[in-house]
Amino acid sequence: MTEPDLDALFEAAAVVRGRAHAPYSGFQVGAALRDEAGRIHAGCNVENAAYPVGTCAEAGAIAAMIAAGGRRIDAILVLADSPSPVTPCGACRQRIREFAGPGTPILSAGLDGLRAHYTLDQLLPTSFGPEHFIHGT
């Protein structure tokens, strides 16, 4: 991934992170992804008093991509203020898997910049995906 691409993802994630609705945990997360057309889509976490119905930043970014007509994730960056790298939760790893391949970069960033670089296959090995379904008949 080139530095301008990384910079654009980081900037988009930083902007939406500041808009996160996190009154319960205080843990704001921003995510930005690049789709197959090179467009950037971003999302932030949205907590809810009924904890299980909150939305992760990655899910918001994926929804924004789909709403804009994108269908493939080329790279995704997750930004949070944490002493160690923050990676997508298990549910979001599966959400990413729906629209990405095993080698898709998943980047973890802190407020000071990039912290870690993974691939989807590293975070979700031997995953279940759309190709497991038998189409037709």
mmCIF file of C-alpha atoms in Angstrom:
data_model
loop_
_atom_site.group_PDB
_atom_site.id
_atom_site.type_symbol
_atom_site.label_atom_id
_atom_site.label_comp_id
_atom_site.label_asym_id
_atom_site.label_seq_id
_atom_site.Cartn_x
_atom_site.Cartn_y
_atom_site.Cartn_z
ATOM 1 C CA MET A 1 0.000 0.000 0.000
ATOM 2 C CA THR A 2 1.405 3.357 -0.974
ATOM 3 C CA GLU A 3 1.826 6.119 1.564
ATOM 4 C CA PRO A 4 -0.825 8.417 0.004
ATOM 5 C CA ASP A 5 -3.343 5.560 0.227
ATOM 6 C CA LEU A 6 -2.445 4.987 3.869
ATOM 7 C CA ASP A 7 -2.635 8.716 4.593
ATOM 8 C CA ALA A 8 -6.103 8.986 3.019
ATOM 9 C CA LEU A 9 -7.391 5.993 4.999
ATOM 10 C CA PHE A 10 -5.898 7.335 8.230
ATOM 11 C CA GLU A 11 -7.375 10.808 7.687
ATOM 12 C CA ALA A 12 -10.853 9.457 6.904
ATOM 13 C CA ALA A 13 -10.778 7.160 9.945
ATOM 14 C CA ALA A 14 -9.596 10.000 12.193
ATOM 15 C CA VAL A 15 -12.420 12.291 11.082
ATOM 16 C CA VAL A 16 -15.173 9.752 11.737
ATOM 17 C CA ARG A 17 -13.569 8.524 14.967
ATOM 18 C CA GLY A 18 -14.201 12.005 16.343
ATOM 19 C CA ARG A 19 -17.890 11.552 15.559
ATOM 20 C CA ALA A 20 -18.248 8.171 17.282
ATOM 21 C CA HIS A 21 -21.124 7.748 19.717
ATOM 22 C CA ALA A 22 -19.403 6.060 22.654
ATOM 23 C CA PRO A 23 -21.023 7.442 25.840
ATOM 24 C CA TYR A 24 -20.773 4.121 27.716
ATOM 25 C CA SER A 25 -17.272 2.873 27.001
ATOM 26 C CA GLY A 26 -15.661 6.158 25.975
ATOM 27 C CA PHE A 27 -13.748 4.055 23.394
ATOM 28 C CA GLN A 28 -14.062 5.819 20.049
ATOM 29 C CA VAL A 29 -13.182 3.854 16.922
ATOM 30 C CA GLY A 30 -12.989 4.959 13.315
ATOM 31 C CA ALA A 31 -12.595 2.703 10.299
ATOM 32 C CA ALA A 32 -11.951 3.573 6.682
ATOM 33 C CA LEU A 33 -11.778 1.250 3.720
ATOM 34 C CA ARG A 34 -10.845 1.551 0.085
ATOM 35 C CA ASP A 35 -13.125 -0.173 -2.408
ATOM 36 C CA GLU A 36 -12.377 -1.697 -5.811
ATOM 37 C CA ALA A 37 -12.815 1.695 -7.511
ATOM 38 C CA GLY A 38 -10.370 3.413 -5.149
ATOM 39 C CA ARG A 39 -13.112 5.258 -3.239
ATOM 40 C CA ILE A 40 -12.801 5.618 0.518
ATOM 41 C CA HIS A 41 -15.718 4.865 2.841
ATOM 42 C CA ALA A 42 -15.652 5.429 6.589
ATOM 43 C CA GLY A 43 -17.624 4.482 9.670
ATOM 44 C CA CYS A 44 -17.479 4.957 13.432
ATOM 45 C CA ASN A 45 -18.723 2.935 16.356
ATOM 46 C CA VAL A 46 -22.217 3.736 17.584
ATOM 47 C CA GLU A 47 -22.965 2.435 21.069
ATOM 48 C CA ASN A 48 -26.429 1.807 22.444
ATOM 49 C CA ALA A 49 -27.659 1.529 26.032
ATOM 50 C CA ALA A 50 -28.696 -2.017 25.104
ATOM 51 C CA TYR A 51 -25.070 -3.034 24.463
ATOM 52 C CA PRO A 52 -25.614 -5.865 21.979
ATOM 53 C CA VAL A 53 -27.285 -3.575 19.457
ATOM 54 C CA GLY A 54 -24.381 -1.173 19.001
ATOM 55 C CA THR A 55 -22.524 -0.966 15.703
ATOM 56 C CA CYS A 56 -18.806 -1.348 15.133
ATOM 57 C CA ALA A 57 -16.871 1.170 13.040
ATOM 58 C CA GLU A 58 -15.963 -1.502 10.490
ATOM 59 C CA ALA A 59 -19.633 -2.423 10.000
ATOM 60 C CA GLY A 60 -20.435 1.251 9.401
ATOM 61 C CA ALA A 61 -17.671 1.582 6.806
ATOM 62 C CA ILE A 62 -18.852 -1.556 5.012
ATOM 63 C CA ALA A 63 -22.446 -0.294 4.995
ATOM 64 C CA ALA A 64 -21.261 3.044 3.553
ATOM 65 C CA MET A 65 -19.355 1.190 0.830
ATOM 66 C CA ILE A 66 -22.386 -0.898 -0.144
ATOM 67 C CA ALA A 67 -24.667 2.162 -0.090
ATOM 68 C CA ALA A 68 -22.271 3.948 -2.466
ATOM 69 C CA GLY A 69 -22.188 1.008 -4.889
ATOM 70 C CA GLY A 70 -18.882 -0.567 -3.864
ATOM 71 C CA ARG A 71 -18.660 -4.335 -3.654
ATOM 72 C CA ARG A 72 -15.058 -5.186 -2.786
ATOM 73 C CA ILE A 73 -12.722 -4.123 0.042
ATOM 74 C CA ASP A 74 -9.148 -3.558 -1.160
ATOM 75 C CA ALA A 75 -7.851 -2.416 2.254
ATOM 76 C CA ILE A 76 -9.246 -1.356 5.618
ATOM 77 C CA LEU A 77 -7.768 0.675 8.461
ATOM 78 C CA VAL A 78 -9.046 0.654 12.057
ATOM 79 C CA LEU A 79 -8.118 3.617 14.268
ATOM 80 C CA ALA A 80 -8.427 3.699 18.059
ATOM 81 C CA ASP A 81 -6.606 5.238 21.016
ATOM 82 C CA SER A 82 -5.182 2.166 22.709
ATOM 83 C CA PRO A 83 -1.756 1.145 24.010
ATOM 84 C CA SER A 84 -1.820 -1.941 21.774
ATOM 85 C CA PRO A 85 -3.063 -2.457 18.202
ATOM 86 C CA VAL A 86 -6.841 -2.721 17.857
ATOM 87 C CA THR A 87 -8.092 -5.270 15.349
ATOM 88 C CA PRO A 88 -11.644 -5.934 14.155
ATOM 89 C CA CYS A 89 -13.798 -8.058 16.466
ATOM 90 C CA GLY A 90 -14.729 -11.564 15.342
ATOM 91 C CA ALA A 91 -18.061 -10.490 13.879
ATOM 92 C CA CYS A 92 -16.412 -7.699 11.886
ATOM 93 C CA ARG A 93 -13.705 -10.050 10.635
ATOM 94 C CA GLN A 94 -16.510 -12.136 9.161
ATOM 95 C CA ARG A 95 -18.193 -9.009 7.759
ATOM 96 C CA ILE A 96 -14.924 -8.011 6.099
ATOM 97 C CA ARG A 97 -14.552 -11.563 4.758
ATOM 98 C CA GLU A 98 -17.808 -11.206 2.836
ATOM 99 C CA PHE A 99 -16.232 -8.472 0.701
ATOM 100 C CA ALA A 100 -12.493 -9.216 0.811
ATOM 101 C CA GLY A 101 -9.994 -11.907 -0.063
ATOM 102 C CA PRO A 102 -7.434 -13.660 2.135
ATOM 103 C CA GLY A 103 -4.632 -11.212 1.265
ATOM 104 C CA THR A 104 -6.630 -8.038 1.905
ATOM 105 C CA PRO A 105 -4.641 -5.666 4.153
ATOM 106 C CA ILE A 106 -6.169 -4.910 7.543
ATOM 107 C CA LEU A 107 -4.299 -2.054 9.161
ATOM 108 C CA SER A 108 -4.361 -1.138 12.834
ATOM 109 C CA ALA A 109 -3.570 2.446 13.754
ATOM 110 C CA GLY A 110 -3.303 4.526 16.883
ATOM 111 C CA LEU A 111 -3.540 8.293 17.103
ATOM 112 C CA ASP A 112 0.181 8.473 16.322
ATOM 113 C CA GLY A 113 -0.017 6.416 13.127
ATOM 114 C CA LEU A 114 0.141 2.860 11.863
ATOM 115 C CA ARG A 115 0.713 0.235 14.571
ATOM 116 C CA ALA A 116 0.313 -3.110 12.797
ATOM 117 C CA HIS A 117 -0.370 -4.632 9.394
ATOM 118 C CA TYR A 118 -2.248 -7.902 8.951
ATOM 119 C CA THR A 119 -3.971 -9.754 6.164
ATOM 120 C CA LEU A 120 -7.492 -11.069 6.453
ATOM 121 C CA ASP A 121 -6.129 -14.610 6.351
ATOM 122 C CA GLN A 122 -3.915 -13.887 9.377
ATOM 123 C CA LEU A 123 -6.882 -12.617 11.405
ATOM 124 C CA LEU A 124 -9.446 -15.123 10.128
ATOM 125 C CA PRO A 125 -7.662 -18.243 8.849
ATOM 126 C CA THR A 126 -9.571 -20.986 7.031
ATOM 127 C CA SER A 127 -12.637 -18.775 6.984
ATOM 128 C CA PHE A 128 -16.112 -19.472 5.680
ATOM 129 C CA GLY A 129 -17.193 -17.326 2.762
ATOM 130 C CA PRO A 130 -19.531 -16.909 -0.178
ATOM 131 C CA GLU A 131 -17.696 -19.475 -2.287
ATOM 132 C CA HIS A 132 -18.785 -22.227 0.118
ATOM 133 C CA PHE A 133 -22.347 -22.010 -1.162
ATOM 134 C CA ILE A 134 -23.417 -24.153 -4.080
ATOM 135 C CA HIS A 135 -25.211 -21.945 -6.589
ATOM 136 C CA GLY A 136 -27.672 -23.121 -9.184
ATOM 137 C CA THR A 137 -30.022 -26.085 -9.207
#
